[in-house]
């Protein structure tokens, strides 16, 4: 059975802080790992990671995969209130559908 | 614009009633999915379909049913057998590049409340 664990479950920071969100997985036939941001309704795609050690970056967000440790981190620098959301990760095994972690709820206070 | 449309956005149901949530996509994607989200939690897979006229149970299929008669449409019926149906329901699709699930494209969701 596929297992995905995200930590922390919840995080409250102040604007300008840097945060690191963690995602660890135990799956068979791993192919890639995806990160999503969910603000109110539909999750929106952030990153897809397939290779270890190669950082993907979009503005203040960046993510990296460690296949040896079966984990990924999502970094957000200089956080803003608009970063407040649930961040979800999901490994892709190609077998059926994405199995999501429970998410990290990030709250950025002014 | 291409995308996924879910309806209704909000739905109230009395206990014992079946309700059907609609999901339509015009992205020409082969695969479609239904997820359930409870407050403060991640997404749990209810059903998925990788091709027309075929669908598979996910992790929490009990009390739900689906059909996939057209590529564009994947309706979800929440039956009276579902003991705790109050939740946020998300429909998604993907084009399954190279046999992977790939990026999921989500609808705006349907919030079901049982009175």
mmCIF file of C-alpha atoms in Angstrom, chain A:
data_model
loop_
_atom_site.group_PDB
_atom_site.id
_atom_site.type_symbol
_atom_site.label_atom_id
_atom_site.label_comp_id
_atom_site.label_asym_id
_atom_site.label_seq_id
_atom_site.Cartn_x
_atom_site.Cartn_y
_atom_site.Cartn_z
ATOM 1 C CA UNK A 1 0.000 0.000 0.000
ATOM 2 C CA UNK A 2 1.327 3.425 -0.973
ATOM 3 C CA UNK A 3 2.153 5.725 1.913
ATOM 4 C CA UNK A 4 2.683 9.490 1.806
ATOM 5 C CA UNK A 5 3.466 11.548 4.895
ATOM 6 C CA UNK A 6 3.694 15.326 5.007
ATOM 7 C CA UNK A 7 5.085 17.401 7.827
ATOM 8 C CA UNK A 8 4.376 19.566 9.591
ATOM 9 C CA UNK A 9 0.589 19.215 9.414
ATOM 10 C CA UNK A 10 0.156 22.865 10.234
ATOM 11 C CA UNK A 11 2.419 25.883 10.357
ATOM 12 C CA UNK A 12 1.936 29.526 11.298
ATOM 13 C CA UNK A 13 4.611 32.036 10.293
ATOM 14 C CA UNK A 14 4.953 35.781 9.814
ATOM 15 C CA UNK A 15 5.413 37.543 6.520
ATOM 16 C CA UNK A 16 9.011 37.452 5.408
ATOM 17 C CA UNK A 17 9.803 34.141 7.064
ATOM 18 C CA UNK A 18 11.189 31.175 5.132
ATOM 19 C CA UNK A 19 9.423 27.829 5.432
ATOM 20 C CA UNK A 20 10.329 24.273 4.511
ATOM 21 C CA UNK A 21 7.630 21.694 3.966
ATOM 22 C CA UNK A 22 8.413 17.993 3.900
ATOM 23 C CA UNK A 23 6.989 15.067 1.982
ATOM 24 C CA UNK A 24 8.117 11.476 2.437
ATOM 25 C CA UNK A 25 6.787 8.514 0.532
ATOM 26 C CA UNK A 26 6.847 4.731 0.411
ATOM 27 C CA UNK A 27 5.525 3.530 -2.931
ATOM 28 C CA UNK A 28 6.332 0.939 -5.543
ATOM 29 C CA UNK A 29 7.329 1.913 -9.066
ATOM 30 C CA UNK A 30 8.027 5.559 -8.249
ATOM 31 C CA UNK A 31 8.129 7.793 -11.334
ATOM 32 C CA UNK A 32 7.792 11.369 -10.134
ATOM 33 C CA UNK A 33 6.524 13.532 -7.321
ATOM 34 C CA UNK A 34 4.062 16.386 -7.706
ATOM 35 C CA UNK A 35 3.372 19.388 -5.490
ATOM 36 C CA UNK A 36 0.088 21.291 -5.440
ATOM 37 C CA UNK A 37 -1.178 24.431 -3.695
ATOM 38 C CA UNK A 38 -4.801 24.576 -2.575
ATOM 39 C CA UNK A 39 -6.076 27.972 -1.485
ATOM 40 C CA UNK A 40 -9.816 27.588 -1.408
ATOM 41 C CA UNK A 41 -11.124 25.128 -3.912
ATOM 42 C CA UNK A 42 -9.184 23.598 -6.790
ATOM 43 C CA UNK A 43 -5.571 22.555 -6.139
ATOM 44 C CA UNK A 44 -3.170 24.212 -8.548
ATOM 45 C CA UNK A 45 -0.044 22.540 -9.859
ATOM 46 C CA UNK A 46 3.327 23.755 -8.601
ATOM 47 C CA UNK A 47 6.068 21.297 -9.516
ATOM 48 C CA UNK A 48 6.758 17.865 -10.922
ATOM 49 C CA UNK A 49 10.055 16.308 -9.822
ATOM 50 C CA UNK A 50 11.570 13.277 -11.485
ATOM 51 C CA UNK A 51 15.303 13.471 -10.816
ATOM 52 C CA UNK A 52 17.127 13.574 -7.503
ATOM 53 C CA UNK A 53 19.055 16.656 -6.569
ATOM 54 C CA UNK A 54 17.768 18.928 -9.303
ATOM 55 C CA UNK A 55 16.009 21.954 -7.869
ATOM 56 C CA UNK A 56 12.931 23.312 -9.544
ATOM 57 C CA UNK A 57 12.202 26.959 -8.930
ATOM 58 C CA UNK A 58 9.320 29.304 -9.511
ATOM 59 C CA UNK A 59 9.690 32.734 -8.001
ATOM 60 C CA UNK A 60 9.996 32.371 -4.245
ATOM 61 C CA UNK A 61 9.072 28.685 -4.333
ATOM 62 C CA UNK A 62 11.540 25.887 -4.920
ATOM 63 C CA UNK A 63 11.490 22.137 -4.539
ATOM 64 C CA UNK A 64 13.913 19.259 -4.654
ATOM 65 C CA UNK A 65 13.649 15.495 -4.655
ATOM 66 C CA UNK A 66 15.833 13.003 -2.784
ATOM 67 C CA UNK A 67 15.167 9.535 -4.167
ATOM 68 C CA UNK A 68 17.627 7.931 -1.777
ATOM 69 C CA UNK A 69 15.744 9.313 1.218
ATOM 70 C CA UNK A 70 12.342 8.887 -0.496
ATOM 71 C CA UNK A 71 11.457 12.461 0.232
ATOM 72 C CA UNK A 72 10.999 15.925 -1.162
ATOM 73 C CA UNK A 73 10.992 19.406 0.303
ATOM 74 C CA UNK A 74 9.186 22.544 -0.761
ATOM 75 C CA UNK A 75 10.778 25.830 0.247
ATOM 76 C CA UNK A 76 9.062 29.185 0.301
ATOM 77 C CA UNK A 77 11.244 32.217 0.936
ATOM 78 C CA UNK A 78 10.062 35.684 1.985
ATOM 79 C CA UNK A 79 6.556 34.395 2.635
ATOM 80 C CA UNK A 80 3.540 36.561 1.898
ATOM 81 C CA UNK A 81 -0.052 36.319 3.106
ATOM 82 C CA UNK A 82 -0.958 35.040 -0.355
ATOM 83 C CA UNK A 83 1.111 31.934 0.346
ATOM 84 C CA UNK A 84 -1.445 30.862 2.959
ATOM 85 C CA UNK A 85 -2.843 27.579 1.668
ATOM 86 C CA UNK A 86 -2.741 23.824 1.992
ATOM 87 C CA UNK A 87 0.269 22.329 0.237
ATOM 88 C CA UNK A 88 -0.174 18.812 -1.058
ATOM 89 C CA UNK A 89 2.343 16.335 -2.399
ATOM 90 C CA UNK A 90 1.680 13.154 -4.357
ATOM 91 C CA UNK A 91 4.038 10.547 -5.821
ATOM 92 C CA UNK A 92 3.185 9.263 -9.278
ATOM 93 C CA UNK A 93 3.574 5.531 -9.750
ATOM 94 C CA UNK A 94 1.681 5.359 -13.029
ATOM 95 C CA UNK A 95 -0.431 2.531 -11.680
ATOM 96 C CA UNK A 96 -3.746 4.166 -11.020
ATOM 97 C CA UNK A 97 -4.075 7.673 -9.626
ATOM 98 C CA UNK A 98 -2.107 10.032 -7.457
ATOM 99 C CA UNK A 99 -2.082 9.232 -3.752
ATOM 100 C CA UNK A 100 -1.964 12.498 -1.847
ATOM 101 C CA UNK A 101 -0.497 13.207 1.546
ATOM 102 C CA UNK A 102 -2.649 14.815 4.217
ATOM 103 C CA UNK A 103 -1.211 18.187 3.333
ATOM 104 C CA UNK A 104 0.507 20.967 5.243
ATOM 105 C CA UNK A 105 -1.689 23.904 6.173
ATOM 106 C CA UNK A 106 0.399 27.075 6.038
ATOM 107 C CA UNK A 107 -0.861 30.299 7.539
ATOM 108 C CA UNK A 108 1.174 33.455 6.928
ATOM 109 C CA UNK A 109 0.336 36.301 9.282
ATOM 110 C CA UNK A 110 0.946 39.966 8.371
#
